[in-house]
Short mmCIF file of C-alpha atoms in Angstrom, two decimals:
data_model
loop_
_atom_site.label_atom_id
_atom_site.label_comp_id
_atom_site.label_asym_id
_atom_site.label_seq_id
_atom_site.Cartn_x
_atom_site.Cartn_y
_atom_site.Cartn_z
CA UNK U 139 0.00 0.00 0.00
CA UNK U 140 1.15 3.05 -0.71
CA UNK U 141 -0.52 6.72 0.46
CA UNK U 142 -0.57 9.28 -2.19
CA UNK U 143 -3.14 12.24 -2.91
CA UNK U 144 -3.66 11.85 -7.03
CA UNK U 145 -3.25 9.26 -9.45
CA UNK U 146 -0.49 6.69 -10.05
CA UNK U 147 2.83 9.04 -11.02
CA UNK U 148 6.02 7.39 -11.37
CA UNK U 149 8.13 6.87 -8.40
CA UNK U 150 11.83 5.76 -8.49
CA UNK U 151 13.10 3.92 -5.75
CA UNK U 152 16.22 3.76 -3.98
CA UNK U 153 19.69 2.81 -6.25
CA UNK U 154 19.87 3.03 -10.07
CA UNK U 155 16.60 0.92 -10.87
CA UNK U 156 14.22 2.39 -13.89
CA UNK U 157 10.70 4.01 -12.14
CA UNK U 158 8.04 2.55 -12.07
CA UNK U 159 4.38 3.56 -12.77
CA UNK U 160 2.38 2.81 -9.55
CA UNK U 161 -1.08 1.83 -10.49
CA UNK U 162 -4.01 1.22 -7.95
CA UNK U 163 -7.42 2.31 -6.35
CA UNK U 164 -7.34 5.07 -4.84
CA UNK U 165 -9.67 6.11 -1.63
CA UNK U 166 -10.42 9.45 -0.38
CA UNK U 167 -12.16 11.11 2.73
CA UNK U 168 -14.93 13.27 1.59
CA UNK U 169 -13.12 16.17 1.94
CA UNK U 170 -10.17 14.87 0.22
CA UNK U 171 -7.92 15.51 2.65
CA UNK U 172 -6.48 12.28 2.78
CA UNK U 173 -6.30 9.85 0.45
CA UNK U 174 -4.76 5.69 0.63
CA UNK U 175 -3.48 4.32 -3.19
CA UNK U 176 -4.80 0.31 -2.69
CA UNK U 177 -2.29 -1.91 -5.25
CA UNK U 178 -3.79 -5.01 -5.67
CA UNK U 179 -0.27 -6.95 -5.52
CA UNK U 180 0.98 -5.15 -2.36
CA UNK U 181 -2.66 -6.19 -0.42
CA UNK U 182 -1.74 -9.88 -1.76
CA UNK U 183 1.63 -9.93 -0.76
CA UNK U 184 0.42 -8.38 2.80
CA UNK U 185 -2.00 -11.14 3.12
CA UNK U 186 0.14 -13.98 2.23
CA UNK U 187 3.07 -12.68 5.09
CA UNK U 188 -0.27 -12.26 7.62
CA UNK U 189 -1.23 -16.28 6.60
CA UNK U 190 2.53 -16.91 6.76
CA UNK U 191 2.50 -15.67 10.14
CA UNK U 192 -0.34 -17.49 11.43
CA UNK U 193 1.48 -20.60 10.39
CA UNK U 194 4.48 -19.81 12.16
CA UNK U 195 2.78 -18.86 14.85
CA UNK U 196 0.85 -21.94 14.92
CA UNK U 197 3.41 -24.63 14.27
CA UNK U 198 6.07 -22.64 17.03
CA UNK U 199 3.35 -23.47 19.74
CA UNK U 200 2.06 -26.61 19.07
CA UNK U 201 5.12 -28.75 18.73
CA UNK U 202 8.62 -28.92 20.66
CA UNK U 203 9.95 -31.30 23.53
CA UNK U 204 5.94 -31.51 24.33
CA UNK U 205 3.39 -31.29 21.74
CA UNK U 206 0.14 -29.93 22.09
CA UNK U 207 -2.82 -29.25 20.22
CA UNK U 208 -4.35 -25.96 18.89
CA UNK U 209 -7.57 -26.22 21.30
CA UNK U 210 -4.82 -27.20 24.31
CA UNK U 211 -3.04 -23.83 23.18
CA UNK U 212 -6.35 -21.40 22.39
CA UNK U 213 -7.54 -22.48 26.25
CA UNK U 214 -3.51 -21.60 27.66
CA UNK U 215 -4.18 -18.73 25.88
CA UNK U 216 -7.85 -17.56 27.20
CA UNK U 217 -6.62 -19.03 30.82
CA UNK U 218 -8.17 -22.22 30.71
CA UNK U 219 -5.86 -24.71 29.90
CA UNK U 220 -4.15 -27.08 32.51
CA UNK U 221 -1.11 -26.50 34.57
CA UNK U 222 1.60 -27.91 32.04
CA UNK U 223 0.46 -26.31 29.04
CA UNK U 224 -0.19 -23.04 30.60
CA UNK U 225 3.55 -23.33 31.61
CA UNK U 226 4.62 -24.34 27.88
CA UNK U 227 2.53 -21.93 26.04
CA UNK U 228 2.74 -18.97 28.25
CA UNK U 229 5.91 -19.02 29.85
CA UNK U 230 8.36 -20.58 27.60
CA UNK U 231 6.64 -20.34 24.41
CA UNK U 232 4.60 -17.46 23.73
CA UNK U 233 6.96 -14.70 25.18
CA UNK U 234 9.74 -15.75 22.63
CA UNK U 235 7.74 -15.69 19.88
CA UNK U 236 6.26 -12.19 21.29
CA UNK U 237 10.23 -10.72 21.34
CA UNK U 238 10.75 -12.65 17.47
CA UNK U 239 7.91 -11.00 15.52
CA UNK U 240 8.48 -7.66 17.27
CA UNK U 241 12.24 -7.70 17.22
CA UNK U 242 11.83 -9.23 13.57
CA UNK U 243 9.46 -5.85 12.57
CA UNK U 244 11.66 -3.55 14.31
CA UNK U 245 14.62 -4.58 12.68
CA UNK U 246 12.82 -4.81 9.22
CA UNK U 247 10.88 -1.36 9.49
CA UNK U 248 14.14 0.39 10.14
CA UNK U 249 16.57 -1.28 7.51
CA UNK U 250 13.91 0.07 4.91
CA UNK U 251 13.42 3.22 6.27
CA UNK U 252 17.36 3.68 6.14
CA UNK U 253 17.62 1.64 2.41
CA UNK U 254 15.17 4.65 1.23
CA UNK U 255 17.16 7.69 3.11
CA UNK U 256 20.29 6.56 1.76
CA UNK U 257 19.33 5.38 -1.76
CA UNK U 258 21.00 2.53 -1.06
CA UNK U 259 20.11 -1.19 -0.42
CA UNK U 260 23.14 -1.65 2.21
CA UNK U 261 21.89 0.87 4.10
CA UNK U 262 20.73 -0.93 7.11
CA UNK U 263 21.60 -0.51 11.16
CA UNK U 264 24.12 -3.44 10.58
CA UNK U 265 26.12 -2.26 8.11
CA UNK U 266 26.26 1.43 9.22
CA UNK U 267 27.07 0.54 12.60
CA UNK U 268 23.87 0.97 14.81
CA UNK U 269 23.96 -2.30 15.90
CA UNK U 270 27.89 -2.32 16.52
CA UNK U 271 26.85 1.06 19.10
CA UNK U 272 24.46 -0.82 20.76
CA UNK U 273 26.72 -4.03 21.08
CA UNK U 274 29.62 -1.75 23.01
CA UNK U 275 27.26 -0.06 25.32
CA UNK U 276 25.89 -3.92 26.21
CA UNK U 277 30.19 -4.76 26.51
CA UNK U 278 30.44 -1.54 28.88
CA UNK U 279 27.49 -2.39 31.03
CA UNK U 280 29.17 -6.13 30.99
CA UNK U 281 32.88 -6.18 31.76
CA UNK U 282 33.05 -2.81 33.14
CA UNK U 283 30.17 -2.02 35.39
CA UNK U 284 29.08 -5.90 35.49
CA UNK U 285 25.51 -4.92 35.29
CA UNK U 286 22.26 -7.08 35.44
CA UNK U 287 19.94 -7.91 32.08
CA UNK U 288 18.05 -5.05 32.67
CA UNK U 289 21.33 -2.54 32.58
CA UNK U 290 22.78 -4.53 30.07
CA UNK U 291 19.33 -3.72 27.81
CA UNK U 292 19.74 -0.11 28.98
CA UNK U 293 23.30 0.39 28.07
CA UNK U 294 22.38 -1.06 24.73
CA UNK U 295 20.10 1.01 24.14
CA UNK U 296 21.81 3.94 25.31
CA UNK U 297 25.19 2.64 22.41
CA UNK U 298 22.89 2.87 19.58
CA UNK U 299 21.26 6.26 20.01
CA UNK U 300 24.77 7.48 21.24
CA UNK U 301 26.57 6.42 17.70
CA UNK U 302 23.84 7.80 15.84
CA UNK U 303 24.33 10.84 16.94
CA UNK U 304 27.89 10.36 16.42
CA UNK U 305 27.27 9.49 12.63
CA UNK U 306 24.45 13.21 12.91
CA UNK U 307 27.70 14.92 14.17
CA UNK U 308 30.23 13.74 11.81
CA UNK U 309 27.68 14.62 8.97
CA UNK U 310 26.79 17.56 10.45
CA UNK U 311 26.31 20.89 8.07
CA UNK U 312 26.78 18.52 4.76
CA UNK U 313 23.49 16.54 4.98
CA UNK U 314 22.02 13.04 5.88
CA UNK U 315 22.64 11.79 2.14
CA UNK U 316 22.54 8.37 0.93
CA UNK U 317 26.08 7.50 -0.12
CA UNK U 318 27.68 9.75 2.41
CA UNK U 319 25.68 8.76 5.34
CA UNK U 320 26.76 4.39 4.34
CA UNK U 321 30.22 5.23 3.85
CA UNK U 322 30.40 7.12 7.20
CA UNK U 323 28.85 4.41 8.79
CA UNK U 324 30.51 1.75 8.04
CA UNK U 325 33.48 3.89 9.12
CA UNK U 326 32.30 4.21 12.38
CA UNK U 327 31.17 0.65 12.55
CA UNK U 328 34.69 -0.69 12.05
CA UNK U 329 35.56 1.73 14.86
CA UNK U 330 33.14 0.34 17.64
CA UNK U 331 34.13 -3.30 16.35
CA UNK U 332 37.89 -2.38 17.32
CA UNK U 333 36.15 -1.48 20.86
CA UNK U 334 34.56 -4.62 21.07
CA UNK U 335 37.10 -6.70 20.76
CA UNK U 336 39.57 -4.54 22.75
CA UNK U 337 36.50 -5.14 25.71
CA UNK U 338 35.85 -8.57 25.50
CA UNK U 339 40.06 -8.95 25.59
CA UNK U 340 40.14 -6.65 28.96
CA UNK U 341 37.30 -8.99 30.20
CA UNK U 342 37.33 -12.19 32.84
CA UNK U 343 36.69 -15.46 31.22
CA UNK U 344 33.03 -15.20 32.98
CA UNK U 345 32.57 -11.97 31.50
CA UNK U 346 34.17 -12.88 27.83
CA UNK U 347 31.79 -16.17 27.46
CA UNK U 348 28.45 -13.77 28.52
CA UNK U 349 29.56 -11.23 26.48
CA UNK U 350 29.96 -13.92 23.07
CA UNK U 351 26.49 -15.06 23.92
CA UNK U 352 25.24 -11.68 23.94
CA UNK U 353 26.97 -10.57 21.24
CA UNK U 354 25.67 -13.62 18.81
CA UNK U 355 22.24 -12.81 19.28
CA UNK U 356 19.41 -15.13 20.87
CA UNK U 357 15.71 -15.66 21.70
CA UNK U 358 16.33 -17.84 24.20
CA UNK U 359 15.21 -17.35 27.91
CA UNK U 360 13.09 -14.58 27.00
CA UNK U 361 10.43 -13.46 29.44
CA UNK U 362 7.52 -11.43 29.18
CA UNK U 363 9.41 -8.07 30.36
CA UNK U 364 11.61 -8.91 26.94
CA UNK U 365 8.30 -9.11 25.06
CA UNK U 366 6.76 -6.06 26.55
CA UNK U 367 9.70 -3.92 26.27
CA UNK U 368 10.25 -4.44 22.38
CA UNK U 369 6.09 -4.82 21.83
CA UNK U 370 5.77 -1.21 23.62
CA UNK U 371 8.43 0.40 21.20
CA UNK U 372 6.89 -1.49 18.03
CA UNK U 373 3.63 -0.15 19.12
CA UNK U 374 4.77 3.45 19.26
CA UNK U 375 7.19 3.85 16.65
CA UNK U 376 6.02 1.38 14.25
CA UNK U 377 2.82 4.06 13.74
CA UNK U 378 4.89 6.79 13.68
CA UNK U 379 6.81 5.22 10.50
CA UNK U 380 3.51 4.48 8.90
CA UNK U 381 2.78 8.06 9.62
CA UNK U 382 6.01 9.20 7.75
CA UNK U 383 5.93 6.96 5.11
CA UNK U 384 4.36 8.91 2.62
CA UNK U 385 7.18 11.91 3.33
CA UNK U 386 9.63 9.23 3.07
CA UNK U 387 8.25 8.02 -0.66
CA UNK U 388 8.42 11.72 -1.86
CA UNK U 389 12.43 12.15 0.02
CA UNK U 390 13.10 8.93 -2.59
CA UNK U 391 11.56 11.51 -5.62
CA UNK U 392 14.64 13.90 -4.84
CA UNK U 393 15.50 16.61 -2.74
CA UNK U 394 14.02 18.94 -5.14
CA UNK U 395 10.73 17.32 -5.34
CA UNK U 396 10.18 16.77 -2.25
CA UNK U 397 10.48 20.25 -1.56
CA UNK U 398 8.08 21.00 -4.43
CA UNK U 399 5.41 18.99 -2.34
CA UNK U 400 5.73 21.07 0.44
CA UNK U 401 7.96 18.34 2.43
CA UNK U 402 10.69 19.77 4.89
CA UNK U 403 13.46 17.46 3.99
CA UNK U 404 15.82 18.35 6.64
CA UNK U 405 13.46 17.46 9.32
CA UNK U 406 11.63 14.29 7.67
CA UNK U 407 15.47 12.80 7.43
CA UNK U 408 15.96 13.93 10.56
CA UNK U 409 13.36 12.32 12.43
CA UNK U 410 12.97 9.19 9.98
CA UNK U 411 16.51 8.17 11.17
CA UNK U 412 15.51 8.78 14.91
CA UNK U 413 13.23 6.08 14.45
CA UNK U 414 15.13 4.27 12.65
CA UNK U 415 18.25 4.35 14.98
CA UNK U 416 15.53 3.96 17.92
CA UNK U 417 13.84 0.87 16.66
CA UNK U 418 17.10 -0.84 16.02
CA UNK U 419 18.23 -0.27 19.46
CA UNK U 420 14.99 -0.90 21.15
CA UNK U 421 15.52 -4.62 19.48
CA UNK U 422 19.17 -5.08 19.78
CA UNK U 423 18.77 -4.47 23.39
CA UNK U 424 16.35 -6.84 23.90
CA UNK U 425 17.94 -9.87 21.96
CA UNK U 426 21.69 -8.97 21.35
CA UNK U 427 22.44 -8.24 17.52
CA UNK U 428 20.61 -10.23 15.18
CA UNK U 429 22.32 -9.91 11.96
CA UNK U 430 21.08 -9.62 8.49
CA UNK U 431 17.14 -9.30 9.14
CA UNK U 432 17.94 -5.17 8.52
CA UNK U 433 19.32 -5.82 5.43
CA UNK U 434 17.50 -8.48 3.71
CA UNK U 435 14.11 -8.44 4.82
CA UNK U 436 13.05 -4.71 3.09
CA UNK U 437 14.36 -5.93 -0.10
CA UNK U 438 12.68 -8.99 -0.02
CA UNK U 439 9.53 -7.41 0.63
CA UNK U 440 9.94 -4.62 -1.82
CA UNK U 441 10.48 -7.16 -4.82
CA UNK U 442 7.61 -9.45 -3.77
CA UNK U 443 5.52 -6.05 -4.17
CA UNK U 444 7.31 -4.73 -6.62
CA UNK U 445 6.63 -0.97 -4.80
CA UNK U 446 8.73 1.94 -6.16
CA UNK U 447 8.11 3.18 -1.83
CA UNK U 448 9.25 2.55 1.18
CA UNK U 449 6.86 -0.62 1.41
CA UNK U 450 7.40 -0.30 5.64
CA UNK U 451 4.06 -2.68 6.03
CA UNK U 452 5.37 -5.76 4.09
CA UNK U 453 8.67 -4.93 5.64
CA UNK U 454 8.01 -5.34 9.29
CA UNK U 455 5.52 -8.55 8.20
CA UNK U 456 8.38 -10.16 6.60
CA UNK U 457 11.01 -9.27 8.79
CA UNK U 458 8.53 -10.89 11.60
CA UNK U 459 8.03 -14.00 9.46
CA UNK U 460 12.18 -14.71 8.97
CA UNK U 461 13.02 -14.19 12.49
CA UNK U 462 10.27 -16.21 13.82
CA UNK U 463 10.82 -18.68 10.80
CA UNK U 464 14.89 -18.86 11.69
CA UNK U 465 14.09 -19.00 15.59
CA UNK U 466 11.37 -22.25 15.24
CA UNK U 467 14.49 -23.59 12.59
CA UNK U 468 17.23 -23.52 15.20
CA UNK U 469 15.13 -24.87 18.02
CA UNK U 470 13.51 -27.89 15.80
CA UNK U 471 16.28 -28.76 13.55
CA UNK U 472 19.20 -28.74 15.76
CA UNK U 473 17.50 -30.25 19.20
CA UNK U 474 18.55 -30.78 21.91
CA UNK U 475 21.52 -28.49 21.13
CA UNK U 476 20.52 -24.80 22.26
CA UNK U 477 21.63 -21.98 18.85
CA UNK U 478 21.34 -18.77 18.70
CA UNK U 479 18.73 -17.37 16.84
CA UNK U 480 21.92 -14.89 15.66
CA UNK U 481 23.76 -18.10 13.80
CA UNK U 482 20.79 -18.56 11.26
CA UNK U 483 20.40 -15.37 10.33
CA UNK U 484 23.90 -15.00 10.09
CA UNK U 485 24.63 -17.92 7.90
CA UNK U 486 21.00 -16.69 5.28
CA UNK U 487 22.32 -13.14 5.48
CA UNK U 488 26.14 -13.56 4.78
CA UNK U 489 24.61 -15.56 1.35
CA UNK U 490 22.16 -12.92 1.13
CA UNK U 491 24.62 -9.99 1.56
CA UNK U 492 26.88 -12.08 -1.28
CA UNK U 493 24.00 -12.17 -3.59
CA UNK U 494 23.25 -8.43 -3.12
CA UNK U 495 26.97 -7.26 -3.42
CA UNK U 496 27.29 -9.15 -6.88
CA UNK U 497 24.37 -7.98 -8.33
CA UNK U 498 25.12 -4.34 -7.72
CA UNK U 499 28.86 -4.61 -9.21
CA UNK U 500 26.76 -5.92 -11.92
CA UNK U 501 24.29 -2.88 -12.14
CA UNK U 502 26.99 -0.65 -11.70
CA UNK U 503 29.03 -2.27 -15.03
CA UNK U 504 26.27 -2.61 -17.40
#
C-alpha cells in the first residue's frame, strides 16, 4: 500500500533501478484531505506474510519437547488450559515468539526506512554501525560495570542512540545523504568493532563467554518483560513510520521534489533516522544483535511487491516472518543443542549480503 493524494505518477526507488508507474485504487475522505493508493499486488503480498504468520505462529506453539494441540493452546491462551500447558505456552513459548515478531518488525521497518534515506540497499543498522553502538554499550554495562539484564538492555540502548548521533555529528552541516551517510557508517562501525574486541580482551573469562552469547544474538530465555519492552516500542514507533511513510516516498523523488510537495526534507530525514536508529536499538537491546534481518528483509519485501516506496508494512511482516521462521528452525532442527537465533540469520544473510553485493557490481558495469 502506498498513500498518495492523485493518481499513479512514477516513483523511483532507492539505487539506479528504472521508475516505475504505480497503479491502484485510490480512496479518499470526503473532503479529500487524505487519500490511501490500494495496489492489488501489495494487499496480496500483505495477506500472504499475515497467513505466513499465522502458520508460524501456529506450528512454534504446538510442537517442541511436548506437543500440544491448537484447542490445548487457544484455552492456555484464554486461561483455561491445565497446569503444564499453561507453563509451555505462556511461559516458555509465547513470550519468545512475542520478542521474534516484534524484534523481527523492528529490525525490518528500520533497515527500509534507512535503504530509502540513503538510496542505497546496504543501508541498514548493521552495516552502518547501529547495531555495533548498541553491542559496546551492552560490553560496557558487561565487563566494566558488570551490570544485570536489565542494565545490560539499557546500556544497549543507550550505544545505539549514542553512535547515531555520532554518525548526525560527523555529517553535520553537509546533509544526511545516501552515499555519504553508508560510507560514514561503516566507518564508524569498524571503529566500535575495534572497541569490542579490545573489551571482550580486557574482560574475565566469565565476562568474555556472557559477552559472546550476547553478542551472537538469541531468543532464548526470554520473558515477558523482553516481550513487553520491544512490543511497547513497536507499538509506538512502528505508527509513527507508517505516519512518515508517505514523506519518506516523496524524500526517494529527490531533494528537489520533495520540496516542491511542500515536504521539509531536513526534518523528515531527521526524524525518519531517529526512528530508525531507535527501533534498532529498542531490538538489539532486547535480543543482542541479530544480523542480516535489517538488510535483507526490506528488499525482499519490496520485490515481492514490486513498490517503487518505502513498502514499511510488508517490511516489518516479513522481517517478523524470517526471524520467527529462523528462531522455530534452530530450536527444531538442531534439538537438543541450544543456537542462537543470531547463527541462522547470520549464515541466510552472509549468502544474502553475497548475492546483493554481486548484483550491484553488476548494475553498476552494465
Amino acid at each position: 500500500m502506498t498513500a498518495a493524494r492523485g493518481t499513479g505518477t512514477p516513483t523511483p526507488g532507492p539505487g539506479p533501478t528504472a521508475p516505475r508507474v504505480v497503479t491502484g485504487r485510490l480512496l479518499r475522505t470526503r473532503s479529500g484531505s487524505l487519500s490511501l493508493l490500494v495496489r492489488g499486488r501489495a494487499v496480496a503480498v500483505t495477506a500472504a506474510l499475515l497467513a505466513a504468520l499465522v502458520a508460524v505462529m501456529a506450528v512454534t506453539l504446538t510442537t517442541g519437547d511436548f506437543d500440544l494441540s491448537v484447542g490445548e493452546v487457544a484455552r492456555a491462551l484464554t486461561g483455561d488450559g491445565t497446569g503444564i500447558a499453561d507453563f509451555v505456552v505462556n511461559t516458555l513459548r509465547m513470550p519468545r515468539l512475542v520478542t521474534a515478531l516484534c524484534v523481527g518488525a523492528a529490525l525490518a521497518v528500520s533497515g527500509a526506512i534507512l535503504q530509502s534515506l540513503t538510496g542505497n540497499p546496504l543501508g541498514s543498522p548493521d552495516i552502518i554501525g547501529f547495531t555495533n553502538g548498541s553491542a559496546v554499550g551492552a560490553l560496557v554495562v558487561i565487563v566494566v560495570l558488570h551490570g544485570s539484564m536489565t542494565q545490560i538492555a539499557i546500556g544497549a540502548l543507550i550505544g545505539g542512540l549514542a553512535t547515531a548521533l555520532a554518525v548526525h555529528l560527523l555529517m553535520l552541516g553537509r546533509g544526511i545523504h545516501g552515499f555519504r551517510l553508508v560510507v560514514v557508517g561503516i566507518g564508524v562501525s569498524a571503529l566500535l568493532l575495534a572497541v569490542n574486541s579490545y573489551l571482550i580482551t580486557r574482560a574475565t573469562f566469565q565476562e568474555a563467554l556472557e559477552a559472546q552469547a550476547w553478542l551472537i544474538g538469541s531468543l532464548g530465555n526470554r520473558l515477558w518483560t523482553h516481550a513487553q519492552a520491544i512490543g511497547l516500542a513497536v507499538a509506538v514507533l512502528l505508527p509513527l513510520a507508517l505516519f512518515l511513510s508517505r514523506r519518506l516516498a516523496m524524500v526517494e523523488m529527490g531533494d528537489t521534489t520533495a520540496m516542491a510537495l511542500g515536504v521539509d526534507v531536513p526534518r523528515t530525514r531527521t526524524l525518519l533516522l531517529v526512528v530508525s536508529v531507535a527501533l534498532a536499538a529498542f531490538a538489539t537491546a532486547v535480543t543482542g544483535p541479530i544480523w542480516f534481518v535489517a538488510l535483507a528483509a526490506p528488499q525482499v519485501a519490496r520485490r515481492l511487491t514490486r513498490s517503487s516506496g518505502p513498502a514499511l508494512l510488508p517490511s516489518a511482516l516479513m522481517g517478523a516472518v524470517m526471524l520467527a521462521v529462523s528462531d522455530l528452525a534452530v530450536q527444531r532442527l538442531f534439538a537438543p543443542a541450544l543456537l542462537p537465533v543470531g547463527t541462522a540469520t547470520g549464515c541466510v544473510g552472509g549468502i544474502y549480503l553475497v548475492c546483493l553485493l554481486v548484483t550491484e557490481s553488476r548494475k553498476s558495469r552494465a
